[in-house]
Short mmCIF file of C-alpha atoms and ligand atoms in Angstrom, two decimals:
data_model
loop_
_atom_site.label_atom_id
_atom_site.label_comp_id
_atom_site.label_asym_id
_atom_site.label_seq_id
_atom_site.Cartn_x
_atom_site.Cartn_y
_atom_site.Cartn_z
CA MET X 16 -26.11 25.47 -26.58
CA SER X 17 -28.83 25.24 -23.77
CA SER X 18 -27.94 26.23 -20.26
CA ILE X 19 -28.01 23.37 -17.67
CA ASN X 20 -31.48 22.02 -17.13
CA TYR X 21 -32.03 20.95 -13.57
CA ASN X 22 -35.77 20.02 -13.97
CA GLU X 23 -34.69 16.78 -15.73
CA ARG X 24 -33.64 13.75 -13.99
CA ILE X 25 -30.14 14.00 -15.37
CA PRO X 26 -29.04 17.64 -15.43
CA ASN X 27 -27.42 18.34 -18.65
CA ASN X 28 -26.49 20.97 -21.27
CA VAL X 29 -26.70 18.61 -24.28
CA ASP X 30 -30.46 18.83 -24.87
CA LEU X 31 -31.04 15.37 -23.58
CA SER X 32 -34.80 15.69 -23.65
CA GLU X 33 -34.74 16.07 -27.48
CA ASN X 34 -33.17 12.54 -27.72
CA ARG X 35 -35.69 10.27 -26.01
CA ARG X 36 -33.82 7.08 -26.66
CA LEU X 37 -30.61 8.36 -25.38
CA GLN X 38 -32.39 9.85 -22.38
CA ARG X 39 -34.12 6.60 -21.57
CA ALA X 40 -30.82 4.70 -21.89
CA LEU X 41 -29.10 6.94 -19.57
CA GLU X 42 -31.95 6.94 -17.10
CA SER X 43 -31.84 3.14 -17.06
CA TRP X 44 -28.24 3.27 -16.21
CA LEU X 45 -28.75 5.79 -13.43
CA PRO X 46 -30.25 3.19 -10.91
CA ASN X 47 -27.22 0.85 -11.47
CA TYR X 48 -24.95 3.85 -10.95
CA LEU X 49 -26.64 4.61 -7.68
CA SER X 50 -26.52 1.00 -6.40
CA TRP X 51 -22.77 1.06 -7.29
CA TRP X 52 -22.54 4.30 -5.26
CA ASP X 53 -24.42 2.75 -2.41
CA GLU X 54 -22.19 -0.38 -2.37
CA LEU X 55 -18.83 0.98 -3.31
CA GLY X 56 -18.93 4.79 -2.65
CA PRO X 57 -18.11 6.52 0.59
CA GLU X 58 -18.99 3.92 3.29
CA GLY X 59 -21.87 4.77 5.67
CA THR X 60 -22.27 8.27 4.45
CA GLN X 61 -25.80 8.24 2.95
CA GLY X 62 -27.52 10.39 5.49
CA TYR X 63 -24.71 13.15 5.72
CA ASP X 64 -25.49 16.65 4.67
CA VAL X 65 -22.24 17.74 2.92
CA LEU X 66 -21.50 21.36 1.85
CA LEU X 67 -20.82 20.62 -1.80
CA ARG X 68 -20.29 22.49 -5.00
CA THR X 69 -22.44 21.36 -7.85
CA ALA X 70 -21.81 22.44 -11.44
CA VAL X 71 -24.62 24.63 -12.65
CA ASP X 72 -23.19 26.39 -15.63
CA VAL X 73 -20.00 25.92 -17.85
CA SER X 74 -19.07 29.51 -18.23
CA ALA X 75 -15.90 30.77 -16.46
CA ASP X 76 -17.76 33.03 -13.99
CA GLY X 77 -20.05 31.26 -11.47
CA TRP X 78 -20.10 27.72 -12.77
CA ALA X 79 -20.56 26.22 -9.30
CA HIS X 80 -23.32 26.35 -6.64
CA PHE X 81 -22.56 25.54 -3.05
CA ASP X 82 -25.20 23.99 -0.75
CA TYR X 83 -25.80 21.21 1.75
CA VAL X 84 -26.50 17.88 -0.20
CA LYS X 85 -26.82 14.36 0.70
CA MET X 86 -24.33 12.55 -1.52
CA PRO X 87 -26.84 10.03 -3.08
CA GLU X 88 -28.94 13.07 -4.18
CA TYR X 89 -26.10 14.94 -5.74
CA ARG X 90 -27.04 16.02 -9.18
CA TRP X 91 -24.54 14.15 -11.28
CA GLY X 92 -24.88 15.70 -14.79
CA ILE X 93 -23.62 15.88 -18.16
CA PHE X 94 -21.81 19.17 -19.05
CA LEU X 95 -19.72 19.91 -22.13
CA ASN X 96 -17.81 23.22 -22.48
CA GLU X 97 -19.37 25.57 -25.13
CA PRO X 98 -18.48 24.66 -28.61
CA VAL X 99 -15.83 26.79 -30.26
CA PRO X 100 -17.44 27.84 -33.48
CA ASP X 101 -15.70 26.52 -36.55
CA ARG X 102 -13.13 24.74 -34.62
CA LYS X 103 -10.50 22.92 -36.76
CA ILE X 104 -8.43 19.82 -35.93
CA GLY X 105 -5.16 21.09 -34.54
CA PHE X 106 -2.70 18.12 -35.33
CA GLY X 107 -1.98 14.94 -36.97
CA ASP X 108 -3.04 13.78 -40.43
CA HIS X 109 -6.43 15.71 -40.42
CA LYS X 110 -4.89 18.97 -39.29
CA GLY X 111 -6.98 21.99 -40.56
CA GLU X 112 -10.03 19.87 -41.23
CA ASP X 113 -13.40 20.59 -39.25
CA VAL X 114 -13.56 18.77 -35.95
CA TRP X 115 -16.04 15.79 -35.83
CA GLN X 116 -19.33 15.81 -34.10
CA GLU X 117 -19.75 12.05 -34.71
CA VAL X 118 -17.18 9.25 -34.51
CA PRO X 119 -15.49 8.29 -37.87
CA GLY X 120 -16.12 4.62 -38.41
CA GLU X 121 -12.41 3.74 -38.87
CA TYR X 122 -11.58 5.30 -35.37
CA ARG X 123 -14.57 3.80 -33.54
CA SER X 124 -12.79 1.10 -31.61
CA THR X 125 -9.58 3.19 -30.77
CA LEU X 126 -11.74 6.03 -29.54
CA ARG X 127 -13.98 3.79 -27.60
CA ARG X 128 -10.89 2.22 -25.92
CA LEU X 129 -9.54 5.62 -24.96
CA ILE X 130 -12.80 6.76 -23.57
CA VAL X 131 -13.23 3.45 -21.55
CA THR X 132 -9.75 3.77 -20.11
CA GLN X 133 -10.30 7.25 -19.04
CA GLY X 134 -13.82 6.58 -17.72
CA ASP X 135 -12.59 3.47 -15.76
CA THR X 136 -10.25 5.57 -13.47
CA GLU X 137 -13.05 7.78 -12.22
CA PRO X 138 -15.34 5.25 -10.31
CA ALA X 139 -11.98 3.23 -9.43
CA SER X 140 -10.81 6.32 -7.30
CA VAL X 141 -14.01 6.53 -5.57
CA GLU X 142 -13.78 2.88 -4.67
CA GLN X 143 -10.12 3.37 -3.49
CA GLN X 144 -11.08 6.04 -1.18
CA ARG X 145 -14.35 4.61 0.19
CA LEU X 146 -13.21 4.09 3.83
CA LEU X 147 -11.48 7.36 4.24
CA GLY X 148 -14.47 9.15 5.52
CA GLN X 149 -14.02 7.22 8.81
CA THR X 150 -10.83 8.77 9.68
CA ALA X 151 -10.62 12.44 8.33
CA PRO X 152 -8.30 14.81 10.26
CA SER X 153 -11.05 17.53 10.15
CA LEU X 154 -14.45 18.25 8.94
CA TYR X 155 -12.85 20.53 6.32
CA ASP X 156 -10.85 17.62 4.96
CA LEU X 157 -13.83 15.31 5.11
CA ARG X 158 -15.83 17.57 2.92
CA ASN X 159 -13.01 17.88 0.44
CA LEU X 160 -12.86 14.15 0.14
CA PHE X 161 -16.58 13.96 -0.51
CA GLN X 162 -16.32 16.77 -3.08
CA ILE X 163 -13.71 14.82 -4.97
CA ASN X 164 -15.79 11.63 -4.68
CA VAL X 165 -18.87 13.09 -6.17
CA GLU X 166 -16.91 14.81 -8.94
CA GLU X 167 -15.10 11.65 -9.93
CA GLY X 168 -18.63 10.24 -10.03
CA ARG X 169 -19.67 12.88 -12.41
CA HIS X 170 -16.53 12.28 -14.55
CA LEU X 171 -17.71 8.78 -14.94
CA TRP X 172 -21.10 10.14 -16.12
CA ALA X 173 -19.20 12.33 -18.58
CA MET X 174 -17.47 9.24 -20.28
CA VAL X 175 -20.75 7.17 -19.99
CA TYR X 176 -22.64 9.88 -21.75
CA LEU X 177 -20.12 9.73 -24.74
CA LEU X 178 -20.34 5.91 -24.85
CA HIS X 179 -24.12 5.90 -24.93
CA ALA X 180 -24.49 8.80 -27.33
CA HIS X 181 -21.92 7.85 -29.81
CA PHE X 182 -21.03 4.10 -29.55
CA GLY X 183 -24.43 2.26 -29.73
CA ARG X 184 -24.74 -1.05 -28.27
CA ASP X 185 -20.99 -1.52 -27.71
CA GLY X 186 -20.94 1.69 -25.80
CA ARG X 187 -23.93 0.70 -23.56
CA GLU X 188 -22.09 -2.61 -22.85
CA GLU X 189 -19.00 -0.67 -21.91
CA ALA X 190 -20.89 1.54 -19.64
CA GLU X 191 -22.18 -1.45 -17.78
CA MET X 192 -18.62 -2.80 -17.52
CA MET X 193 -17.63 0.52 -15.72
CA LEU X 194 -19.69 -0.60 -12.78
CA GLU X 195 -18.61 -4.26 -12.88
CA ARG X 196 -14.79 -3.95 -12.83
CA HIS X 197 -13.67 -2.87 -9.30
CA SER X 198 -10.50 -1.57 -7.87
CA GLY X 199 -8.30 -4.24 -6.52
CA ASP X 200 -10.88 -7.01 -7.73
CA GLU X 201 -8.89 -10.23 -8.49
CA ASP X 202 -11.19 -11.23 -11.40
CA LYS X 203 -12.20 -7.94 -12.83
CA PRO X 204 -9.73 -5.23 -11.83
CA ARG X 205 -9.64 -1.64 -13.00
CA ILE X 206 -7.82 -1.18 -16.20
CA LEU X 207 -4.73 0.74 -15.11
CA GLY X 208 -2.31 -0.32 -12.39
CA ALA X 209 -2.39 2.67 -9.99
CA PHE X 210 -6.17 2.30 -9.73
CA ASN X 211 -6.04 -0.99 -8.15
CA GLU X 212 -3.81 0.16 -5.36
CA PRO X 213 -5.69 0.88 -2.17
CA THR X 214 -5.78 4.44 -0.72
CA PRO X 215 -6.05 3.21 2.96
CA GLU X 216 -5.09 6.38 4.90
CA TRP X 217 -5.03 10.09 4.34
CA LEU X 218 -1.33 10.57 3.58
CA SER X 219 -1.98 8.21 0.65
CA MET X 220 -5.17 10.21 -0.15
CA PHE X 221 -3.19 13.50 -0.43
CA MET X 222 -0.33 11.97 -2.39
CA PHE X 223 -2.82 10.33 -4.84
CA ALA X 224 -4.58 13.62 -5.26
CA PHE X 225 -1.33 15.30 -5.93
CA PHE X 226 0.49 12.67 -8.16
CA THR X 227 -2.38 10.69 -9.62
CA ASP X 228 -4.99 13.38 -10.29
CA ARG X 229 -2.17 15.29 -11.89
CA ASP X 230 -1.83 12.41 -14.33
CA GLY X 231 -5.59 12.91 -14.90
CA LYS X 232 -4.98 16.59 -15.54
CA PHE X 233 -2.42 15.70 -18.35
CA GLN X 234 -4.40 12.98 -19.92
CA LEU X 235 -7.55 14.96 -19.84
CA ALA X 236 -5.68 17.98 -21.40
CA SER X 237 -4.45 15.81 -24.27
CA LEU X 238 -7.93 14.47 -24.79
CA ALA X 239 -9.28 17.88 -24.70
CA GLU X 240 -7.34 18.53 -27.85
CA SER X 241 -9.26 15.74 -29.61
CA ALA X 242 -10.75 16.06 -33.07
CA PHE X 243 -13.81 14.42 -31.82
CA ASP X 244 -15.40 17.39 -30.47
CA PRO X 245 -17.75 16.01 -27.73
CA LEU X 246 -14.85 14.41 -26.16
CA ALA X 247 -12.78 17.56 -26.31
CA ARG X 248 -15.52 19.64 -24.74
CA THR X 249 -16.34 17.17 -22.00
CA CYS X 250 -12.55 16.87 -20.99
CA GLN X 251 -12.31 20.75 -20.99
CA PHE X 252 -15.05 20.99 -18.37
CA MET X 253 -13.65 18.12 -16.31
CA LEU X 254 -10.45 19.90 -16.12
CA THR X 255 -12.27 22.86 -14.37
CA GLU X 256 -13.22 20.37 -11.63
CA GLU X 257 -9.92 18.64 -11.42
CA ALA X 258 -8.04 21.72 -10.44
CA HIS X 259 -9.69 21.42 -7.05
CA HIS X 260 -8.50 17.90 -6.61
CA MET X 261 -5.00 18.73 -7.17
CA PHE X 262 -5.27 21.67 -4.85
CA VAL X 263 -6.55 19.20 -2.20
CA GLY X 264 -3.43 17.08 -2.72
CA GLU X 265 -0.81 19.81 -2.82
CA SER X 266 -2.16 21.79 0.15
CA GLY X 267 -2.78 18.57 2.11
CA VAL X 268 0.81 17.49 1.81
CA MET X 269 1.99 21.02 2.49
CA ARG X 270 -0.11 21.03 5.77
CA ILE X 271 1.58 17.84 6.83
CA VAL X 272 5.05 19.29 6.09
CA LYS X 273 4.13 22.39 7.98
CA ARG X 274 2.96 20.50 10.97
CA THR X 275 6.18 18.35 11.05
CA CYS X 276 8.31 21.33 10.62
CA ASP X 277 6.52 23.19 13.37
CA LEU X 278 7.15 20.14 15.59
CA MET X 279 10.81 19.96 14.58
CA ASP X 280 11.03 23.61 15.62
CA GLU X 281 9.13 23.04 18.95
CA LEU X 282 11.06 19.96 19.89
CA GLY X 283 14.43 21.15 18.58
CA THR X 284 15.16 17.96 16.73
CA ASP X 285 14.76 16.40 13.28
CA ASP X 286 15.11 12.84 14.65
CA PRO X 287 12.41 10.93 12.83
CA GLU X 288 11.66 8.73 15.82
CA ARG X 289 11.03 11.95 18.10
CA ILE X 290 8.84 13.41 15.42
CA ARG X 291 6.78 10.11 15.28
CA GLN X 292 6.64 9.93 19.09
CA ALA X 293 5.11 13.42 19.03
CA GLY X 294 2.29 12.08 16.60
CA ALA X 295 3.51 13.46 13.37
CA ILE X 296 4.99 12.14 10.14
CA ASP X 297 8.76 12.63 9.60
CA LEU X 298 10.05 14.08 6.36
CA GLN X 299 11.79 10.87 5.59
CA THR X 300 8.60 8.90 5.66
CA LEU X 301 6.87 11.55 3.50
CA GLN X 302 9.74 11.06 1.00
CA ARG X 303 9.06 7.36 0.71
CA TRP X 304 5.26 8.11 0.08
CA ILE X 305 6.39 10.63 -2.69
CA ASN X 306 8.61 7.78 -4.20
CA PHE X 307 5.70 5.43 -4.23
CA HIS X 308 2.95 7.54 -5.63
CA TYR X 309 5.17 9.27 -8.13
CA SER X 310 6.50 6.07 -9.55
CA VAL X 311 3.13 4.56 -9.79
CA SER X 312 1.67 7.59 -11.39
CA VAL X 313 4.58 7.86 -13.94
CA ASP X 314 3.66 4.41 -15.16
CA LEU X 315 0.27 5.77 -16.18
CA PHE X 316 1.66 7.42 -19.09
CA GLY X 317 2.35 4.21 -20.86
CA GLN X 318 5.31 2.95 -22.73
CA GLU X 319 8.11 5.33 -23.64
CA LEU X 320 7.88 4.28 -27.22
CA SER X 321 4.27 3.64 -28.24
CA THR X 322 2.87 3.14 -31.66
CA ASN X 323 -0.57 3.34 -29.97
CA ALA X 324 0.24 6.82 -28.96
CA ALA X 325 1.68 7.67 -32.33
CA ASN X 326 -1.70 6.45 -33.91
CA TYR X 327 -3.84 8.35 -31.57
CA TYR X 328 -1.90 11.55 -32.43
CA THR X 329 -1.76 10.90 -36.16
CA GLN X 330 -5.47 10.06 -36.32
CA GLY X 331 -6.39 13.33 -34.37
CA LEU X 332 -7.76 11.41 -31.37
CA LYS X 333 -5.41 12.61 -28.61
CA GLY X 334 -3.00 15.48 -28.77
CA ARG X 335 -0.33 16.81 -26.68
CA PHE X 336 -0.52 18.97 -23.58
CA GLN X 337 -1.43 22.58 -24.76
CA GLU X 338 -0.97 21.63 -28.32
CA ASP X 339 -1.53 25.05 -29.66
CA LYS X 340 1.20 26.49 -27.47
CA ILE X 341 3.78 24.20 -29.00
CA ASP X 342 5.84 25.67 -31.87
CA ASP X 343 6.07 22.95 -34.43
CA ASP X 344 4.22 21.59 -37.53
CA HIS X 345 1.72 19.51 -35.45
CA THR X 346 2.15 16.52 -37.45
CA LEU X 347 5.63 15.57 -36.16
CA VAL X 348 6.56 13.35 -39.03
CA ASN X 349 10.08 14.57 -39.44
CA ASP X 350 10.69 15.30 -35.65
CA SER X 351 12.63 13.52 -33.02
CA TYR X 352 12.42 13.55 -29.20
CA ALA X 353 15.19 12.45 -26.71
CA VAL X 354 13.85 9.52 -24.80
CA HIS X 355 15.22 7.67 -21.83
CA MET X 356 16.29 4.16 -22.92
CA LEU X 357 17.99 1.14 -21.30
CA GLU X 358 21.32 0.25 -22.99
CA GLY X 359 23.03 -2.56 -21.22
CA ASP X 360 23.38 -1.50 -17.54
CA LYS X 361 23.02 2.20 -18.38
CA ILE X 362 20.14 4.68 -18.75
CA VAL X 363 20.75 6.92 -21.74
CA LYS X 364 18.92 9.49 -23.84
CA ARG X 365 18.46 8.69 -27.44
CA GLU X 366 16.83 10.67 -30.21
CA GLN X 367 13.61 8.81 -31.25
CA PRO X 368 10.89 9.60 -33.74
CA ALA X 369 8.62 12.27 -32.01
CA LEU X 370 5.59 10.46 -32.97
CA THR X 371 6.26 7.25 -31.15
CA SER X 372 7.61 9.44 -28.19
CA ILE X 373 4.22 11.09 -27.52
CA ASN X 374 3.81 9.32 -24.05
CA GLU X 375 7.17 10.29 -23.02
CA LYS X 376 6.75 14.03 -24.00
CA LEU X 377 3.56 14.04 -22.05
CA ARG X 378 5.41 12.33 -19.04
CA GLN X 379 8.00 15.04 -19.13
CA SER X 380 5.40 17.82 -18.80
CA TYR X 381 3.94 15.92 -15.93
CA ILE X 382 7.37 15.51 -14.31
CA ASP X 383 8.05 19.26 -14.58
CA ASP X 384 4.63 20.01 -13.03
CA CYS X 385 5.32 17.65 -10.22
CA GLN X 386 8.73 19.23 -9.55
CA ARG X 387 6.97 22.70 -9.16
CA GLY X 388 4.78 21.37 -6.41
CA LEU X 389 7.83 19.75 -4.69
CA ASN X 390 9.57 23.00 -4.72
CA ARG X 391 6.66 24.64 -2.93
CA TRP X 392 6.70 21.90 -0.18
CA ASN X 393 10.45 22.39 -0.05
CA LYS X 394 9.99 26.15 0.57
CA VAL X 395 8.10 25.24 3.91
CA ILE X 396 11.09 23.23 5.03
CA GLU X 397 13.41 25.85 4.00
CA LYS X 398 11.69 28.47 5.87
CA GLN X 399 11.94 26.31 9.09
CA GLY X 400 15.77 26.14 8.51
CA SER X 401 16.20 22.43 7.94
CA ASP X 402 18.49 21.29 5.20
CA PHE X 403 16.15 18.41 4.30
CA ARG X 404 14.73 18.70 0.74
CA PHE X 405 12.29 16.47 -1.09
CA SER X 406 13.18 15.17 -4.44
CA LEU X 407 11.42 13.22 -7.19
CA PRO X 408 13.09 9.82 -7.68
CA HIS X 409 14.43 9.07 -11.24
CA ARG X 410 11.72 8.33 -13.74
CA ALA X 411 13.10 4.78 -14.15
CA PHE X 412 12.65 3.99 -10.46
CA HIS X 413 10.11 1.34 -9.43
CA ARG X 414 8.46 1.16 -12.78
CA ALA X 415 5.97 -1.58 -13.92
CA ILE X 416 5.38 -0.37 -17.36
CA GLY X 417 7.75 0.60 -20.26
CA ASN X 418 11.54 0.49 -20.75
CA PHE X 419 12.45 0.08 -17.16
CA ALA X 420 9.82 -2.43 -15.99
CA GLU X 421 12.32 -5.30 -15.97
CA VAL X 422 15.25 -3.70 -14.07
CA LYS X 423 15.83 -2.42 -10.60
CA VAL X 424 16.81 1.28 -10.52
CA SER X 425 17.74 3.33 -7.51
CA PRO X 426 16.02 6.69 -6.80
CA ASP X 427 19.15 8.46 -8.33
CA GLY X 428 18.91 6.52 -11.56
CA ASN X 429 21.44 3.86 -11.34
CA ILE X 430 20.66 0.28 -12.45
CA ILE X 431 21.27 -1.97 -9.39
CA SER X 432 21.22 -5.71 -8.63
CA ASP X 433 18.37 -7.34 -6.95
CA GLU X 434 20.47 -7.63 -3.86
CA VAL X 435 21.27 -3.95 -3.70
CA TRP X 436 17.45 -3.23 -4.21
CA HIS X 437 16.40 -5.52 -1.45
CA LYS X 438 19.12 -4.03 0.94
CA ASN X 439 17.73 -0.47 0.42
CA VAL X 440 14.11 -0.73 -0.58
CA ASN X 441 12.93 -0.16 2.96
CA SER X 442 14.47 3.39 2.89
CA TRP X 443 13.08 4.08 -0.61
CA LEU X 444 9.54 2.85 -0.43
CA PRO X 445 6.95 2.67 2.52
CA THR X 446 7.57 -0.46 4.56
CA ASP X 447 4.73 -2.27 6.38
CA GLU X 448 5.97 -0.64 9.64
CA ASP X 449 5.69 2.80 8.10
CA ARG X 450 2.12 2.01 6.91
CA ALA X 451 1.12 0.76 10.21
CA PHE X 452 2.65 3.78 11.91
CA VAL X 453 0.79 6.22 9.56
CA THR X 454 -2.46 4.22 9.98
CA SER X 455 -2.12 4.48 13.68
CA LEU X 456 -2.28 8.27 13.35
CA MET X 457 -5.62 8.06 11.53
CA LYS X 458 -8.21 8.96 13.97
CA PRO X 459 -11.41 11.04 12.98
CA CYS X 460 -11.24 14.43 14.24
CA TYR X 461 -14.88 15.75 13.69
CA GLU X 462 -15.22 18.38 16.37
CA HIS X 463 -15.64 22.06 15.08
CA GLY X 464 -12.54 23.86 14.59
CA LYS X 465 -10.37 20.89 15.67
CA ILE X 466 -7.78 19.07 13.69
CA ALA X 467 -5.68 15.92 14.03
CA GLY X 468 -2.17 16.33 15.48
CA TRP X 469 -0.20 15.34 12.26
CA ILE X 470 -1.52 17.98 10.03
CA ALA X 471 -1.72 21.81 10.22
CA PRO X 472 -5.06 23.56 9.51
CA PRO X 473 -5.63 25.08 6.14
CA THR X 474 -4.97 28.80 5.65
CA ARG X 475 -8.48 29.27 4.63
CA GLY X 476 -11.80 27.55 4.44
CA ILE X 477 -14.17 26.67 1.48
CA HIS X 478 -16.21 29.18 -0.29
CA GLY X 479 -15.39 31.99 2.09
CA HIS X 480 -16.28 29.95 5.11
CA PRO X 481 -13.91 29.65 8.09
CA PHE X 482 -12.04 26.52 9.00
CA ASP X 483 -14.33 25.83 11.94
CA PHE X 484 -17.46 25.76 9.76
CA ASP X 485 -19.97 22.87 9.86
CA TYR X 486 -18.75 21.45 6.43
CA VAL X 487 -20.39 18.18 7.07
CA LYS X 488 -23.50 17.42 9.27
CA PHE X 489 -23.80 13.84 10.35
CA ASN X 490 -27.58 14.02 11.35
N1 BYC K 507 -1.50 0.02 -16.70
O1 BYC K 507 1.47 1.68 -26.07
P1 BYC K 507 1.15 1.71 -24.62
C1 BYC K 507 -7.40 10.17 -14.11
C2 BYC K 507 -0.97 -1.07 -21.70
S1 BYC K 507 -6.03 9.37 -14.46
C3 BYC K 507 -1.78 -1.17 -17.41
O2 BYC K 507 1.98 2.73 -23.84
P2 BYC K 507 -0.92 3.55 -24.74
C4 BYC K 507 -7.74 10.29 -12.71
C5 BYC K 507 -1.66 -0.52 -22.88
O3 BYC K 507 -3.09 -0.52 -22.66
C6 BYC K 507 -5.92 9.56 -16.28
N2 BYC K 507 -1.62 -1.36 -18.71
O4 BYC K 507 -0.35 2.19 -24.44
C7 BYC K 507 -6.87 10.41 -11.67
C8 BYC K 507 -1.34 -1.22 -24.08
O5 BYC K 507 -2.05 -2.50 -24.26
P3 BYC K 507 -2.12 -3.31 -25.57
C9 BYC K 507 -6.50 8.38 -17.07
C10 BYC K 507 -1.02 -0.28 -19.32
O6 BYC K 507 -2.32 3.20 -25.15
C11 BYC K 507 -7.28 10.35 -10.29
C12 BYC K 507 0.06 -1.77 -23.73
O7 BYC K 507 0.31 -1.57 -22.29
N3 BYC K 507 -6.62 8.70 -18.46
O8 BYC K 507 -8.16 10.63 -14.88
O9 BYC K 507 -0.13 4.46 -25.57
C13 BYC K 507 -8.51 10.13 -9.92
C14 BYC K 507 1.10 -0.86 -24.56
O10 BYC K 507 1.37 0.33 -23.94
C15 BYC K 507 -0.50 0.80 -18.81
C16 BYC K 507 -6.03 8.05 -19.38
O11 BYC K 507 -5.33 7.02 -19.20
C17 BYC K 507 -0.89 0.94 -17.42
N4 BYC K 507 -0.49 2.01 -16.66
O12 BYC K 507 -0.83 4.15 -23.32
C18 BYC K 507 -9.45 9.98 -11.03
C19 BYC K 507 -6.28 8.51 -20.76
N5 BYC K 507 -0.01 1.63 -19.65
O13 BYC K 507 -2.39 -2.29 -26.62
C20 BYC K 507 -9.13 10.07 -12.26
C21 BYC K 507 -6.65 7.41 -21.86
C22 BYC K 507 0.02 0.95 -20.76
O14 BYC K 507 -0.80 -3.91 -25.89
N6 BYC K 507 -5.69 6.39 -21.97
N7 BYC K 507 -0.64 -0.17 -20.71
O15 BYC K 507 -3.11 -4.19 -25.29
C23 BYC K 507 -4.60 6.42 -22.72
O16 BYC K 507 -4.33 7.63 -23.22
C24 BYC K 507 -3.69 5.37 -22.89
O17 BYC K 507 -4.40 4.24 -23.04
C25 BYC K 507 -2.45 5.15 -21.91
C26 BYC K 507 -1.64 3.99 -22.18
C27 BYC K 507 -1.70 6.44 -21.83
C28 BYC K 507 -3.08 4.84 -20.47
#
């Protein structure tokens, strides 16, 4: 395995220069990618110098280099984790066989579809966030946004590399399509629902980074188990970068909660109106944002019972989260799993074949992980002495995919009539008025060491720098 070669146009650790055809194909995709970035990437930021980390190695120590970079000059590269010598397939029908370095013909279209679905989300998120650079609450936050954006761009490169390297002409066509579908586009939308929702303000940005990037973590971790070794190794390295994105989400919301709690203390009130008048976001409003982003992200795990998911598993294409830590036979042919189902007007748990329940099992791991984050936010509120606690709505709440897509369900998990839904929905999901209020707070705060009034400063800066560091220079 070569180390990352920065002298090439496309930095890589896959010996790209030894495969001239592939190199040329990717080099001809590059200008299209750059025009996409120019058109639909962070608006009006081409000349900014941003303190960014760039991947320079794939080893655990010192994989990243920090320096000022203009985003269009970011070195988007192709990095796969080191191969594990003699790696064997860990699950499904091919368990125990050698992993594949090439795509088996019979799984070609399925694998391509998985890679395309994953890849499509990456540029989608950049598109969703393209205007946020105009209203960041601090230079620190602005820099974090741009860091996420360039890395999502790199994650698109990661998938496009696989398409070009392993899927011939179809793969090249799919790579083109990645830049043709656009988030929210009526004719050519992005593939998954959540990636067509706008991210219009920073509260949504932090919630997205907490809830939706976390779906990314679990999906990537499942693909990192794949028998198709290049996919597994690509996803492993993407997860290294992904951790920061979730940190931005979790700590961002936590800092908003902190600011709100400080104000509640200062003003001696928990009246949402008074908190809003003081220029911060009341906890009830935050709960509505949680309800929205959580439910939209829960949909991303697909149907509760999915023969697609069973096939991906049996064929060795996509495993479970941390497959090797699960104590079972890793074929699941005789196993069952308790799945939430709709029976009449009740939600019940019923044992179902474990294989068809793979999506639901992954969704459960995700839910548990989300709950841990909420607990940390709740600690901040508890410290302040308030009785308010955030909670995750029931998994059937506000669903558009799967068993509960056709029914109305309250956050506590009761099936309700349309009438009851309409009566209550304004206290469960962000209203137009909520959105207008939150949007009204979004004023850029780009003076050194300053921060907007609705969020607390971070406890520490980036890469050892203080909060009041020059993270972005506008020139
Ligand atoms: N929206 O059998 P099912 C990230 C379709 S995020 C629209 O459940 P499957 C990131 C489905 O296509 C992670 N359609 O499907 C985060 C299927 O269509 P057909 C992204 C949906 O395949 C932040 C039908 O419904 N990674 O990385 O088991 C920033 C039957 O459903 C949806 C991946 O998604 C939906 N939500 O499950 C940046 C991993 N759900 O066959 C990045 C790759 C289902 O009837 N993808 N459908 O035509 C997969 O593993 C699977 O495709 C899914 C869906 C889990 C998404």
